[in-house]
Amino acid sequence: MAGNPSADQLPIGVLALQGDFREHLQVLQQLGETAVAVKSREQLEHIAALIIPGGESSVIDKLSRLYGLFEPIRASIHAGLPVYGTCAGLIMLADTVEDSIEGQQSFGGLDVVVRRNAFGSQTDSFETDLSIPELGENPVHAVFIRAPVVESVGARARALATLDDGRIVAVEQGNLLGTSFHPEITGDTRFHEYFVRRVRAMQ
């Protein structure tokens, strides 16, 4: 578990335009991290990392452009800012998005093809246990809500977790981490801890 941040550590931001950003903020605070809800370009400039929450990817896309955050976030990702995207956040990190709405854009940076709403509607949500060696021997209980799936992984990215049928639901690449599911709502903080460790190692 992450310890209390030292005075020179920058906070970890959570993009707070739409979706379940409050849950991510609570997990980070539980881990002893200073967390900030990011709604402006100025806030983006004073964080060590960013989490893009679950929600509706097309709405996050539109609001990020409305608030003048789209291009700064895209530039920050390519400059090496550590970013973790869950569900809609994974879609926003993908270089290629299938089944997107007309005109929808992603920040990109993650060398994957992601299919939006791959598991169907809200009523098709489900839970399952995943084996993720990077997080220890105990399985991760994963909650999928209108979740995307990673259709393919490019040479720069690697899969962290798959379903029993082989579909990829967690990936990482350098400064980027993405999951199809919502670890922020299960009480299992290991994915956030994993991300925080990566962030602090990069500082």
Short mmCIF file of C-alpha atoms in Angstrom, two decimals:
data_model
loop_
_atom_site.label_atom_id
_atom_site.label_comp_id
_atom_site.label_asym_id
_atom_site.label_seq_id
_atom_site.Cartn_x
_atom_site.Cartn_y
_atom_site.Cartn_z
CA MET A 1 0.00 0.00 0.00
CA ALA A 2 1.23 3.49 -0.80
CA GLY A 3 2.51 5.49 2.14
CA ASN A 4 1.81 9.07 3.01
CA PRO A 5 3.10 11.41 0.29
CA SER A 6 6.12 13.55 1.04
CA ALA A 7 5.91 17.30 0.64
CA ASP A 8 7.59 17.28 -2.78
CA GLN A 9 5.25 14.70 -4.30
CA LEU A 10 2.70 16.08 -6.72
CA PRO A 11 -0.90 14.93 -6.33
CA ILE A 12 -2.52 12.35 -8.55
CA GLY A 13 -5.36 13.80 -10.58
CA VAL A 14 -8.67 12.25 -11.55
CA LEU A 15 -10.40 13.68 -14.62
CA ALA A 16 -13.64 14.99 -13.14
CA LEU A 17 -15.75 15.92 -16.16
CA GLN A 18 -18.12 12.93 -16.07
CA GLY A 19 -18.33 9.42 -14.67
CA ASP A 20 -17.37 7.86 -11.35
CA PHE A 21 -14.40 10.10 -10.58
CA ARG A 22 -15.40 10.43 -6.91
CA GLU A 23 -14.80 6.73 -6.31
CA HIS A 24 -11.26 7.00 -7.69
CA LEU A 25 -10.55 10.03 -5.51
CA GLN A 26 -11.71 8.08 -2.47
CA VAL A 27 -9.45 5.11 -3.27
CA LEU A 28 -6.43 7.37 -3.70
CA GLN A 29 -7.15 9.12 -0.41
CA GLN A 30 -7.55 5.71 1.25
CA LEU A 31 -4.04 4.87 0.02
CA GLY A 32 -2.66 8.01 1.64
CA GLU A 33 -2.21 9.88 -1.64
CA THR A 34 -3.05 13.51 -2.27
CA ALA A 35 -5.73 13.43 -4.96
CA VAL A 36 -7.25 16.26 -6.96
CA ALA A 37 -10.30 16.44 -9.21
CA VAL A 38 -9.03 17.77 -12.56
CA LYS A 39 -11.39 20.09 -14.42
CA SER A 40 -9.01 22.67 -15.85
CA ARG A 41 -5.78 22.94 -17.79
CA GLU A 42 -4.11 24.63 -14.82
CA GLN A 43 -4.91 21.66 -12.57
CA LEU A 44 -3.56 19.29 -15.21
CA GLU A 45 -0.22 21.09 -15.11
CA HIS A 46 0.26 20.40 -11.39
CA ILE A 47 -0.26 16.64 -11.09
CA ALA A 48 2.07 13.64 -11.14
CA ALA A 49 -0.40 11.38 -12.93
CA LEU A 50 -3.98 11.19 -14.14
CA ILE A 51 -6.81 8.68 -13.82
CA ILE A 52 -9.56 8.74 -16.44
CA PRO A 53 -12.67 7.20 -14.87
CA GLY A 54 -15.47 5.07 -16.19
CA GLY A 55 -18.50 6.83 -17.59
CA GLU A 56 -19.47 7.56 -21.18
CA SER A 57 -16.45 7.90 -23.46
CA SER A 58 -18.24 10.05 -26.05
CA VAL A 59 -19.30 12.50 -23.32
CA ILE A 60 -15.79 12.61 -21.80
CA ASP A 61 -14.48 13.32 -25.29
CA LYS A 62 -16.93 16.19 -25.87
CA LEU A 63 -16.50 17.73 -22.43
CA SER A 64 -12.72 17.54 -22.56
CA ARG A 65 -12.81 19.56 -25.77
CA LEU A 66 -15.36 21.99 -24.32
CA TYR A 67 -13.19 22.60 -21.26
CA GLY A 68 -10.01 22.98 -23.35
CA LEU A 69 -8.49 19.80 -21.93
CA PHE A 70 -8.44 17.48 -24.92
CA GLU A 71 -5.22 18.62 -26.57
CA PRO A 72 -3.37 19.26 -23.27
CA ILE A 73 -4.19 15.74 -22.06
CA ARG A 74 -3.18 14.24 -25.38
CA ALA A 75 0.11 16.16 -25.29
CA SER A 76 0.74 15.19 -21.66
CA ILE A 77 0.22 11.50 -22.47
CA HIS A 78 2.71 11.64 -25.30
CA ALA A 79 5.14 13.57 -23.07
CA GLY A 80 5.09 10.69 -20.58
CA LEU A 81 2.43 11.59 -17.99
CA PRO A 82 1.37 8.36 -16.23
CA VAL A 83 -2.31 7.75 -16.97
CA TYR A 84 -4.68 4.98 -15.84
CA GLY A 85 -7.97 4.57 -17.68
CA THR A 86 -10.85 2.41 -16.42
CA CYS A 87 -13.70 1.36 -18.75
CA ALA A 88 -14.47 4.59 -20.65
CA GLY A 89 -11.00 5.75 -19.63
CA LEU A 90 -9.48 2.77 -21.44
CA ILE A 91 -11.42 3.77 -24.55
CA MET A 92 -10.06 7.31 -24.27
CA LEU A 93 -6.47 5.98 -24.13
CA ALA A 94 -6.78 3.62 -27.10
CA ASP A 95 -5.18 4.58 -30.40
CA THR A 96 -8.08 2.92 -32.26
CA VAL A 97 -11.71 2.73 -31.09
CA GLU A 98 -14.24 0.49 -32.82
CA ASP A 99 -18.01 1.07 -32.64
CA SER A 100 -17.47 4.70 -31.67
CA ILE A 101 -20.12 7.32 -32.41
CA GLU A 102 -19.65 9.66 -35.37
CA GLY A 103 -16.93 12.20 -34.69
CA GLN A 104 -15.76 10.58 -31.45
CA GLN A 105 -12.08 10.99 -30.68
CA SER A 106 -9.71 9.48 -28.14
CA PHE A 107 -6.61 10.91 -26.49
CA GLY A 108 -4.67 7.91 -27.78
CA GLY A 109 -1.21 6.76 -26.77
CA LEU A 110 -2.06 3.14 -25.96
CA ASP A 111 -1.14 0.85 -28.86
CA VAL A 112 -4.39 -1.14 -28.80
CA VAL A 113 -7.68 -1.52 -30.65
CA VAL A 114 -10.62 -1.24 -28.24
CA ARG A 115 -14.24 -2.08 -28.99
CA ARG A 116 -16.71 0.19 -27.24
CA ASN A 117 -19.65 -1.46 -25.36
CA ALA A 118 -18.30 -4.86 -26.37
CA PHE A 119 -20.35 -6.74 -23.79
CA GLY A 120 -23.68 -5.08 -24.56
CA SER A 121 -25.94 -2.80 -22.56
CA GLN A 122 -26.15 -2.01 -18.84
CA THR A 123 -28.28 -5.13 -18.31
CA ASP A 124 -25.42 -7.25 -19.66
CA SER A 125 -23.07 -6.16 -16.89
CA PHE A 126 -21.30 -8.99 -15.08
CA GLU A 127 -18.65 -9.87 -12.50
CA THR A 128 -15.84 -12.41 -12.62
CA ASP A 129 -12.49 -13.27 -11.01
CA LEU A 130 -9.29 -12.62 -12.94
CA SER A 131 -5.81 -14.01 -12.49
CA ILE A 132 -3.30 -11.14 -12.64
CA PRO A 133 0.17 -12.29 -11.55
CA GLU A 134 1.46 -8.70 -11.28
CA LEU A 135 -1.02 -8.11 -8.43
CA GLY A 136 -0.30 -11.27 -6.46
CA GLU A 137 -1.67 -14.79 -6.13
CA ASN A 138 -5.21 -13.89 -5.08
CA PRO A 139 -7.59 -13.30 -8.01
CA VAL A 140 -8.96 -9.85 -8.76
CA HIS A 141 -12.74 -9.60 -8.59
CA ALA A 142 -13.66 -7.53 -11.65
CA VAL A 143 -16.93 -5.70 -12.33
CA PHE A 144 -17.79 -5.02 -15.98
CA ILE A 145 -20.43 -2.35 -16.71
CA ARG A 146 -21.12 -1.64 -20.41
CA ALA A 147 -17.46 -2.49 -20.73
CA PRO A 148 -15.10 -2.25 -23.69
CA VAL A 149 -12.78 -5.06 -24.69
CA VAL A 150 -9.29 -4.92 -26.17
CA GLU A 151 -9.57 -6.48 -29.62
CA SER A 152 -5.84 -6.43 -30.34
CA VAL A 153 -2.60 -5.35 -28.71
CA GLY A 154 0.15 -3.70 -30.71
CA ALA A 155 3.89 -4.25 -30.36
CA ARG A 156 4.31 -1.49 -27.74
CA ALA A 157 1.60 -2.72 -25.33
CA ARG A 158 1.09 -5.93 -23.40
CA ALA A 159 -1.90 -7.71 -21.93
CA LEU A 160 -2.20 -7.95 -18.14
CA ALA A 161 -5.47 -9.89 -17.86
CA THR A 162 -7.81 -11.93 -20.03
CA LEU A 163 -11.21 -13.53 -19.60
CA ASP A 164 -11.56 -17.30 -19.80
CA ASP A 165 -12.39 -16.97 -23.50
CA GLY A 166 -9.12 -15.12 -24.16
CA ARG A 167 -10.53 -11.62 -24.56
CA ILE A 168 -8.12 -9.00 -23.19
CA VAL A 169 -9.44 -6.76 -20.41
CA ALA A 170 -6.33 -5.13 -18.92
CA VAL A 171 -3.26 -3.72 -20.65
CA GLU A 172 -0.19 -1.62 -19.94
CA GLN A 173 2.37 0.25 -21.98
CA GLY A 174 5.12 2.40 -20.51
CA ASN A 175 3.38 5.23 -18.66
CA LEU A 176 -0.13 3.95 -19.50
CA LEU A 177 -2.44 1.45 -17.81
CA GLY A 178 -5.96 0.47 -18.81
CA THR A 179 -8.70 -1.86 -17.56
CA SER A 180 -12.08 -2.72 -19.04
CA PHE A 181 -13.49 -3.12 -15.55
CA HIS A 182 -14.00 -0.92 -12.45
CA PRO A 183 -11.58 -1.69 -9.59
CA GLU A 184 -12.60 1.56 -7.89
CA ILE A 185 -15.97 0.09 -6.82
CA THR A 186 -14.97 -3.33 -5.45
CA GLY A 187 -12.90 -2.40 -2.41
CA ASP A 188 -9.81 -4.11 -3.89
CA THR A 189 -7.20 -1.35 -4.17
CA ARG A 190 -4.43 -3.39 -5.77
CA PHE A 191 -4.75 -1.86 -9.26
CA HIS A 192 -4.57 1.64 -7.81
CA GLU A 193 -1.59 0.61 -5.67
CA TYR A 194 0.09 -0.83 -8.76
CA PHE A 195 -0.48 2.42 -10.63
CA VAL A 196 0.74 4.57 -7.72
CA ARG A 197 3.95 2.53 -7.47
CA ARG A 198 4.57 3.08 -11.17
CA VAL A 199 3.90 6.80 -10.82
CA ARG A 200 6.25 7.26 -7.88
CA ALA A 201 8.98 5.22 -9.58
CA MET A 202 8.85 7.67 -12.51
CA GLN A 203 9.31 10.76 -10.34
#
